[in-house]
GROMACS .gro file of C-alpha atoms in nm:
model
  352
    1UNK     CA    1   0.000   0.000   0.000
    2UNK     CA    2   0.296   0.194   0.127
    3UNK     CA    3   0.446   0.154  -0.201
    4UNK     CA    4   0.117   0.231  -0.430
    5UNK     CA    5   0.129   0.597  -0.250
    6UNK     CA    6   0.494   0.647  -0.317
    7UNK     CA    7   0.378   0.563  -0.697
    8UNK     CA    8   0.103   0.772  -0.711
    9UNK     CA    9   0.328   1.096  -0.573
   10UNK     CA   10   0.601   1.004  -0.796
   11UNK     CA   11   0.675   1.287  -1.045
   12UNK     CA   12   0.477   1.244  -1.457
   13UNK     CA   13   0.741   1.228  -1.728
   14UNK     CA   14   0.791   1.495  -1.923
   15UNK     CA   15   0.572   1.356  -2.229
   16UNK     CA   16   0.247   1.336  -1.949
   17UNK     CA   17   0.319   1.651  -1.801
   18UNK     CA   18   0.319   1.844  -2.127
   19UNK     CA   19  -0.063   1.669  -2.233
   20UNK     CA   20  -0.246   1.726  -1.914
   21UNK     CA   21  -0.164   2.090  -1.923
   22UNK     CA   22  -0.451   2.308  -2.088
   23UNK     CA   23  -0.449   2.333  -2.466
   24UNK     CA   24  -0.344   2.696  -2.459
   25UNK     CA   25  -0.034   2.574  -2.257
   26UNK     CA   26   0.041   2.297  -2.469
   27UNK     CA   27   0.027   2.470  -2.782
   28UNK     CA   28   0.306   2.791  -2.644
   29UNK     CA   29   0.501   2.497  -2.490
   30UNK     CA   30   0.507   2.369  -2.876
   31UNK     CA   31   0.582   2.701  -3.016
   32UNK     CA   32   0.840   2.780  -2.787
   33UNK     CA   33   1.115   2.971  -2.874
   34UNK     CA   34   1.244   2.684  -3.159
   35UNK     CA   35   0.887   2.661  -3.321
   36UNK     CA   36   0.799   2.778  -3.639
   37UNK     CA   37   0.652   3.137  -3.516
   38UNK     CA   38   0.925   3.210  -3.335
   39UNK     CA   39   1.163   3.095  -3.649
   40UNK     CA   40   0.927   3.314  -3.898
   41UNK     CA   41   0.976   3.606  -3.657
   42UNK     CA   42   1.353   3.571  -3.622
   43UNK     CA   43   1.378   3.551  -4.000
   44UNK     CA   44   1.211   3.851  -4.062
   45UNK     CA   45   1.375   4.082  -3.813
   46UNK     CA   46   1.699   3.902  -3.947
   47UNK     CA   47   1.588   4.055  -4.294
   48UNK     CA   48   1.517   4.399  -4.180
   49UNK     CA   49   1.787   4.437  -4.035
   50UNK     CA   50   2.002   4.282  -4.281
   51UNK     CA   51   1.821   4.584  -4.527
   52UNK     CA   52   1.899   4.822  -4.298
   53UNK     CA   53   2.285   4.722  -4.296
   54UNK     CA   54   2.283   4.703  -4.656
   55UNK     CA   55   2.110   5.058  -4.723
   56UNK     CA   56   2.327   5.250  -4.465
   57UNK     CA   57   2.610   5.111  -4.702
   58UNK     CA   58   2.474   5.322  -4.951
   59UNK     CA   59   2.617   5.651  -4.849
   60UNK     CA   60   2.985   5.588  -4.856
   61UNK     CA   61   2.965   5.379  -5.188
   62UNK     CA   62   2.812   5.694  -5.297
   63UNK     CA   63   3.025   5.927  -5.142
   64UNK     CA   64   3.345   5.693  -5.309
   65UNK     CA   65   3.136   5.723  -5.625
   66UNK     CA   66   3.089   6.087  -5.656
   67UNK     CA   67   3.436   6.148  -5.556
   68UNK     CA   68   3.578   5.944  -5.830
   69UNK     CA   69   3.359   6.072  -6.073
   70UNK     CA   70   3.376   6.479  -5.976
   71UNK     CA   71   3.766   6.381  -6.049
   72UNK     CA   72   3.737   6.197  -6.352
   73UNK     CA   73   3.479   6.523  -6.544
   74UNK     CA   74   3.711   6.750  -6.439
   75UNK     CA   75   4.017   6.581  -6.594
   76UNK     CA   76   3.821   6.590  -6.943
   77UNK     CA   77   3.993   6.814  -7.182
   78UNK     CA   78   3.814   7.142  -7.271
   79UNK     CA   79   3.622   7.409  -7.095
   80UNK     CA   80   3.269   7.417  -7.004
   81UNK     CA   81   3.208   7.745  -6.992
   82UNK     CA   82   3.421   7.776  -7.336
   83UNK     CA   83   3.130   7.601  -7.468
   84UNK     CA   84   2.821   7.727  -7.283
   85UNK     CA   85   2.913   8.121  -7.361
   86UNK     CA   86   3.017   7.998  -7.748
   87UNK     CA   87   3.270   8.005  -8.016
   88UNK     CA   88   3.299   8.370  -8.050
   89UNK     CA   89   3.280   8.481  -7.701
   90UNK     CA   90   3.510   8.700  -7.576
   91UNK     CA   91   3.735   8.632  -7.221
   92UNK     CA   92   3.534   8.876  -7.003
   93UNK     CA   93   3.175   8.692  -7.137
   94UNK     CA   94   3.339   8.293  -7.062
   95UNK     CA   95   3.430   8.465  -6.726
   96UNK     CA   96   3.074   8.620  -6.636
   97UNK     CA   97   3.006   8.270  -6.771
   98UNK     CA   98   3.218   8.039  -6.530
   99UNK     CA   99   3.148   8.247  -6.267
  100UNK     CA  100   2.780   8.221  -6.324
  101UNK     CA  101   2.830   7.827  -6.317
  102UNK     CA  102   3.040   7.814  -5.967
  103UNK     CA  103   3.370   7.659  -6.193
  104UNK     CA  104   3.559   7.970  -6.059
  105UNK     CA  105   3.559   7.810  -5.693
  106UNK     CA  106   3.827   7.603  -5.549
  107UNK     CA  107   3.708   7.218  -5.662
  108UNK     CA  108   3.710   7.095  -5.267
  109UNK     CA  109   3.478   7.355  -5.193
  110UNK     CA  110   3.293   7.247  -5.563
  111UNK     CA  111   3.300   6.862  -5.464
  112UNK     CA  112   3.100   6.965  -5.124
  113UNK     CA  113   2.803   7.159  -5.315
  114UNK     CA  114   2.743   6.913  -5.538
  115UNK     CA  115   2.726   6.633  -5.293
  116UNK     CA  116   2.544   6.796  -5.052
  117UNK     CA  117   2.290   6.916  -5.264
  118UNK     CA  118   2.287   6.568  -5.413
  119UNK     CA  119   2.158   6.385  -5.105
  120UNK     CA  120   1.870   6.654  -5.139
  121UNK     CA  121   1.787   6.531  -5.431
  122UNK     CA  122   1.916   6.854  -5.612
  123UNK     CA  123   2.186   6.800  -5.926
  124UNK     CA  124   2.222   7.126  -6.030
  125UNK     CA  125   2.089   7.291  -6.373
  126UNK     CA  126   2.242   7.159  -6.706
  127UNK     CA  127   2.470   7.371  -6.884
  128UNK     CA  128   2.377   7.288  -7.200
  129UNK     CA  129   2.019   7.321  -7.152
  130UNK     CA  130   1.967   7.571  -6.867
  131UNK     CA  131   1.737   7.318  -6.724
  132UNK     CA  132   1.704   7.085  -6.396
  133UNK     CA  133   1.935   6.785  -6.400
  134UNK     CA  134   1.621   6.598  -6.264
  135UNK     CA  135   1.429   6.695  -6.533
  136UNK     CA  136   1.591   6.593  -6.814
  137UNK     CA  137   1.687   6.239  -6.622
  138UNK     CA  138   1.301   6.178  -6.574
  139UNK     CA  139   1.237   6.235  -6.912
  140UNK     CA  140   1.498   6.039  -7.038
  141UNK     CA  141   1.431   5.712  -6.767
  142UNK     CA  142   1.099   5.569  -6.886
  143UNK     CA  143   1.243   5.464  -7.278
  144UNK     CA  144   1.576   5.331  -7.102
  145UNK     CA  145   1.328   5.149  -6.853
  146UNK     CA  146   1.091   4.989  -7.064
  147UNK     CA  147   1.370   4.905  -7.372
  148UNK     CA  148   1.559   4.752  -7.099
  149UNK     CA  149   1.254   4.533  -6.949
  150UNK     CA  150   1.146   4.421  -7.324
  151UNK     CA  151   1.557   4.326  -7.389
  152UNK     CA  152   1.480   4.126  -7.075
  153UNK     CA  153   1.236   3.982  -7.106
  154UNK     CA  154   1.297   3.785  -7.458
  155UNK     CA  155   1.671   3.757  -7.373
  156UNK     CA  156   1.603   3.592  -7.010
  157UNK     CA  157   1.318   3.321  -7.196
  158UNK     CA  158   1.516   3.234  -7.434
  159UNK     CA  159   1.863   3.179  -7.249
  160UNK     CA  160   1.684   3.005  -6.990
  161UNK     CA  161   1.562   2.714  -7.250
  162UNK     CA  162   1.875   2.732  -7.444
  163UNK     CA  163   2.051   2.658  -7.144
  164UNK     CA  164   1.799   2.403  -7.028
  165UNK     CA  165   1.801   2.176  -7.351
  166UNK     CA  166   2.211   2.202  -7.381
  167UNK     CA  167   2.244   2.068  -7.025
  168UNK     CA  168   1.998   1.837  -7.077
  169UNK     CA  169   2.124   1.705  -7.434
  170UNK     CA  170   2.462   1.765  -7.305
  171UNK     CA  171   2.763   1.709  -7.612
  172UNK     CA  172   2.446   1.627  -7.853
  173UNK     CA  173   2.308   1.812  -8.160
  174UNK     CA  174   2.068   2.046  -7.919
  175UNK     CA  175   2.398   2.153  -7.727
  176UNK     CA  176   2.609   2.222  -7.999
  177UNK     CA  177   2.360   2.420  -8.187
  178UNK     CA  178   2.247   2.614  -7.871
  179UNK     CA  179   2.615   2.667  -7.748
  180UNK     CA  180   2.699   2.823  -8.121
  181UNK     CA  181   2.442   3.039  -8.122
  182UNK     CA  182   2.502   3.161  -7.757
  183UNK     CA  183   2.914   3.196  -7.895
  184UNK     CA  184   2.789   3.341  -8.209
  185UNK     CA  185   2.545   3.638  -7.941
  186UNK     CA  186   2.875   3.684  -7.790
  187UNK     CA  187   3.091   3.779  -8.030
  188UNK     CA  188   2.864   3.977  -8.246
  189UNK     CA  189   2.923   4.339  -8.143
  190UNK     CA  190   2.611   4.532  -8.075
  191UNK     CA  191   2.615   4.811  -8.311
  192UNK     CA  192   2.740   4.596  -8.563
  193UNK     CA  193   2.394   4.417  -8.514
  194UNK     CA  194   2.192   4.692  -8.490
  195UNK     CA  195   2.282   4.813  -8.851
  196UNK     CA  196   2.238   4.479  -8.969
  197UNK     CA  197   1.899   4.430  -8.838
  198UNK     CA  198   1.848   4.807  -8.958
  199UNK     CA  199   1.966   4.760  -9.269
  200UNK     CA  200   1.775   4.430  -9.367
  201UNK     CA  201   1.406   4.497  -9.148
  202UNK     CA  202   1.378   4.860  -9.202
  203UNK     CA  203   1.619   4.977  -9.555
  204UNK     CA  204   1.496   4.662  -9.756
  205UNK     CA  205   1.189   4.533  -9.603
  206UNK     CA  206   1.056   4.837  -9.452
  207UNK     CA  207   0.885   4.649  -9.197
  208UNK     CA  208   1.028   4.861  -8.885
  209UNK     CA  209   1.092   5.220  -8.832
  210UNK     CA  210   1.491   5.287  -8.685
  211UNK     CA  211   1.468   5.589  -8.504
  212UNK     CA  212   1.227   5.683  -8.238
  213UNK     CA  213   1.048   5.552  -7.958
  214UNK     CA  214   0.711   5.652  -8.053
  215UNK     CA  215   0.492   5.304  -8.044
  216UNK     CA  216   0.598   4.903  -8.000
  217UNK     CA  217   0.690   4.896  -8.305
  218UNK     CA  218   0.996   5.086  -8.240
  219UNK     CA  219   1.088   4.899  -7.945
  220UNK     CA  220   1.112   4.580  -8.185
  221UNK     CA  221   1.508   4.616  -8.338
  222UNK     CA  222   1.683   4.781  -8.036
  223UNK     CA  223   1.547   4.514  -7.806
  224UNK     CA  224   1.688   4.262  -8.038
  225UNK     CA  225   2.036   4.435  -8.064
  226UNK     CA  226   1.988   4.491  -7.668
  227UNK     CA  227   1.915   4.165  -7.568
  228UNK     CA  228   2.149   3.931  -7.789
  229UNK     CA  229   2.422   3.913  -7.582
  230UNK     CA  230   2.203   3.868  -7.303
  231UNK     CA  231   1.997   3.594  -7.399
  232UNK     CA  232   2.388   3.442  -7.511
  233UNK     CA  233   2.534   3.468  -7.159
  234UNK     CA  234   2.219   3.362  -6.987
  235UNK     CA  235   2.171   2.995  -7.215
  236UNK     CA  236   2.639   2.940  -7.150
  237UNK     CA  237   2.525   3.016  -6.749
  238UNK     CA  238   2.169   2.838  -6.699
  239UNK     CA  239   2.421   2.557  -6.903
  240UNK     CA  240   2.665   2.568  -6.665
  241UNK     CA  241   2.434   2.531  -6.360
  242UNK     CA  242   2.202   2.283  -6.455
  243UNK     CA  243   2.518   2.067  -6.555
  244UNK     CA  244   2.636   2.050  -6.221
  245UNK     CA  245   2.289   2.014  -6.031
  246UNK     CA  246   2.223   1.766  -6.269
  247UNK     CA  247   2.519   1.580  -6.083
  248UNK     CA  248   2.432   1.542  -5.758
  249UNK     CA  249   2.290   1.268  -5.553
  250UNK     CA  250   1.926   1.426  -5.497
  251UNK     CA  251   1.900   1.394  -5.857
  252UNK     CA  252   2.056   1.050  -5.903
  253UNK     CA  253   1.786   0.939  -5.685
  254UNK     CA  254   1.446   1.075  -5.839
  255UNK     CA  255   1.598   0.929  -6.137
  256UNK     CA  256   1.641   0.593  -5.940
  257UNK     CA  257   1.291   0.624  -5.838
  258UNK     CA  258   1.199   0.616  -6.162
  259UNK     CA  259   1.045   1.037  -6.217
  260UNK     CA  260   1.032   1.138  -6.537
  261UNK     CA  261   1.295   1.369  -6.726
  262UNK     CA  262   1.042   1.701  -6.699
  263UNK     CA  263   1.014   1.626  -6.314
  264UNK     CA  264   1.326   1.577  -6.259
  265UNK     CA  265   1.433   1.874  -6.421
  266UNK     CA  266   1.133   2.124  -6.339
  267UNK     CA  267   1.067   2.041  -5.997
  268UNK     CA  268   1.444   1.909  -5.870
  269UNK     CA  269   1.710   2.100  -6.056
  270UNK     CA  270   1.547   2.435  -6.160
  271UNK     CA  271   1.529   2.579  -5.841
  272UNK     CA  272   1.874   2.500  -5.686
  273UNK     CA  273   1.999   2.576  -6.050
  274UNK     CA  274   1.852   2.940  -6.085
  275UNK     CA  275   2.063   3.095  -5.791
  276UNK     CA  276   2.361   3.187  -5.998
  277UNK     CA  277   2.156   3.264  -6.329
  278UNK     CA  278   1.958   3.506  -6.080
  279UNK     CA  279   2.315   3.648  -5.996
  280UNK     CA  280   2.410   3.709  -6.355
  281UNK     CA  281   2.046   3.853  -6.445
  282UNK     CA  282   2.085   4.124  -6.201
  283UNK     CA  283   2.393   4.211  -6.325
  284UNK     CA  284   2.328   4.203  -6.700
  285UNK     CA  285   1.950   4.380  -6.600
  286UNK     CA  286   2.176   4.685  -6.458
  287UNK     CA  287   2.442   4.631  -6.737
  288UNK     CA  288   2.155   4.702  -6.990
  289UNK     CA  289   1.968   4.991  -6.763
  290UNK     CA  290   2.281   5.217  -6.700
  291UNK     CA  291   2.517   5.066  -7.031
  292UNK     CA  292   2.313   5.059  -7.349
  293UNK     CA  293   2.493   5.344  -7.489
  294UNK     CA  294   2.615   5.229  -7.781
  295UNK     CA  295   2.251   5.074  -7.923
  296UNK     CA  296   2.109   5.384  -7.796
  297UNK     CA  297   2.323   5.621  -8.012
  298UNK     CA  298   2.301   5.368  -8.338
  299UNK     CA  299   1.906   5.388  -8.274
  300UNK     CA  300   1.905   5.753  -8.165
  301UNK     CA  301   1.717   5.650  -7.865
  302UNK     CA  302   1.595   5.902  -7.635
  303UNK     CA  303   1.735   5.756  -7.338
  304UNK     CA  304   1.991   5.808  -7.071
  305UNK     CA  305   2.275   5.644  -7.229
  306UNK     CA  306   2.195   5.900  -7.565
  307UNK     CA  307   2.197   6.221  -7.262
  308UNK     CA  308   2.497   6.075  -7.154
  309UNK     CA  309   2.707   6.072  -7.479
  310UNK     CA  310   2.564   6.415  -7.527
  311UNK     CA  311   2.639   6.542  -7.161
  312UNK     CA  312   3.006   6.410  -7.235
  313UNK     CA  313   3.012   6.610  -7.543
  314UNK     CA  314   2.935   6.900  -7.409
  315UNK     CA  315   3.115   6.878  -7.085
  316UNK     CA  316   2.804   6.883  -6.906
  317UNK     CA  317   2.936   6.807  -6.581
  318UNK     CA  318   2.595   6.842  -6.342
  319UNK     CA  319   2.425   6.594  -6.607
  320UNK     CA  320   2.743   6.355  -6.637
  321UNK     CA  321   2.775   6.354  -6.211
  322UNK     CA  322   2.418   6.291  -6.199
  323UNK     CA  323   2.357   5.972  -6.472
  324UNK     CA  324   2.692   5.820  -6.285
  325UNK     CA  325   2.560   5.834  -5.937
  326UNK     CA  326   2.226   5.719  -6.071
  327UNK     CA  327   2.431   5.413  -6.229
  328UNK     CA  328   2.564   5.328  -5.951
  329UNK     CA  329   2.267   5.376  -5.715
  330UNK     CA  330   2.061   5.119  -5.970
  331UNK     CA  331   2.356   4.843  -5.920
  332UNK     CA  332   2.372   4.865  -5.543
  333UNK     CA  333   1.979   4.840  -5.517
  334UNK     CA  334   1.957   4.550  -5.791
  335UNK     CA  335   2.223   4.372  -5.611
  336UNK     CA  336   2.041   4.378  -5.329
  337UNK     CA  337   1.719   4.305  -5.470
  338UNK     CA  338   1.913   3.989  -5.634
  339UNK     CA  339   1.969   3.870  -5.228
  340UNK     CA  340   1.636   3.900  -5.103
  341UNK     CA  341   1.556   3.643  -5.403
  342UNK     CA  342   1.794   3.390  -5.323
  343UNK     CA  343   1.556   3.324  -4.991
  344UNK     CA  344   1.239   3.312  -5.172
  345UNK     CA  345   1.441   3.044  -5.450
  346UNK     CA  346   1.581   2.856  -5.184
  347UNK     CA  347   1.417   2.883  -4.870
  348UNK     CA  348   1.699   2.716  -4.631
  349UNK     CA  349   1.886   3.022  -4.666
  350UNK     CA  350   1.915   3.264  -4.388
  351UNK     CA  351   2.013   3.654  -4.311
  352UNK     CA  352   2.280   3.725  -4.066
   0.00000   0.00000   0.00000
């Protein structure tokens, strides 16, 4: 009897203790700090604050920027306000002139104006066009913008299945003739394609215009020229990638399980296989937004990289200090875009 009571008072295991609680105190003992609220709320203050590291990063990539660049304008041959006040200007006018434009100032004292009206948002007024740097940027963004989106959009489809098939058919017909058309994107250079495609849809056919971004229709040939060399590096990376996810024991298996080819590809290897090709997509997407120059000039596209080869012309330093910074702001931001999607691809990784 003695020994049923000492039973009885003997302490429940763990397991017993945790059931005959009351549901609400089961279910936070469950969710404790390792359950999967707690690990969604870590994760997301582990991504703000990861943001908030990476934006306050900004400034002095800026600052390293805008230092370099205020150097670089300055070393350009010729005089600004030679060419604002005109060939046949006389000394006293070009001084009035310089003065008028602050280039008479010591350039320390220059390189602090311009930054520190920069982080206001404020660039200064053109010198060619007596207008707001601002300005003519805004008006100039939305055709880079949207001829850089419909160069992506073509280029990233069809480098994607290039890619795809040549792993897949790996050292077979589908490779080679993928792989030579991805060397042949390459090596092409871009205006050289651009007066081709000019020459042959818009000269002989007359099926395009060339110039002018007035409708779709114009969007047509400098998209093509834009996005060649994408779609070529995309299809010799997604090849790359899906060649050596295609080697790995996860995928051995489904194959051993007996999965078709399309599942195996689609639902195993794409994922783990699109972190890199995300990584070069960012970096081609701000290659193309802040570096089509050259198809912009062959196309006479109103863009940025056409206000840019005319800012350079004209030693149009506000406008040139500007379209650099706003280069450089577009990569750091993309890049950083480019991270947040490697956790929604592949969820296991985390922000520290």
């Amino acid at each position: 009897m003695r020994s049923a009571d000492r039973l009885s008072e003997a302490p429940l295991p763990a397991r017993t203790r945790l059931c005959s609680r009351r549901p609400w105190q089961a279910k936070r003992s469950i969710t404790g700090s390792n359950g999967p609220t707690a690990v969604a709320l870590r994760d997301s203050v582990n991504v703000v604050a990861y943001l908030i590291k990476r934006l306050l990063g900004l400034l002095p990539t800026l600052l390293i920027v805008a230092l370099l660049v205020f150097a670089f304008v300055h070393l350009l041959p010729g005089d600004p306000a030679r060419l604002a006040a005109g060939v046949d200007a006389g000394p006293e006018t070009v001084e009035l002139v310089r003065r008028d434009l602050g280039l008479d100032r010591p350039l320390p004292e220059q390189f602090v104006r311009f930054f520190g009206h920069a982080l206001q948002g404020d660039f200064g007024t053109s010198i060619r066009s007596k207008r707001p740097v601002a300005t003519e940027i805004a008006e100039r963004f939305g055709p880079t913008l949207w001829l850089t989106l419909a160069a992506m959009g073509w280029s990233v489809v069809l480098g994607l299945v290039l890619g795809i098939v040549s792993a897949v058919w790996r050292n077979r017909w589908p490779d080679r003739v993928g792989m030579s058309l991805a060397v042949s994107g390459i090596s092409f250079p871009s205006f050289a394609l651009g007066m081709v495609l000019m020459q042959l849809f818009s000269v002989q056919l007359g099926w395009l215009p060339t110039v002018g971004a007035d409708s779709w229709r114009h969007y047509i040939l400098p998209s093509l020229t834009l996005g060649a060399a994408v779609a070529a590096v995309m299809a010799r990376f997604t090849r790359s990638s899906f060649i050596d996810i295609l080697k790995e024991d996860y995928v051995r298996t489904a194959r051993a399980k007996g999965l078709g080819e399309v599942s195996v590809v689609f639902k195993h290897s794409l994922r783990n296989a699109l972190i890199p090709v995300v990584t070069m997509m960012g970096l081609q997407f701000g290659f193309l937004l802040g570096g089509s120059i050259v198809v912009e000039v062959v196309f006479n596209w109103p863009g940025m990289g056409r206000l840019l080869v005319d800012a350079v012309e004209m030693r149009d330093y506000p406008v040139i200090q500007a379209l650099v910074l706003l280069f450089s702001l577009e990569f750091i931001l993309i890049n950083l875009v480019v991270d947040l999607l490697y956790a929604v691809i592949n969820p296991t990784i985390r922000f520290h």
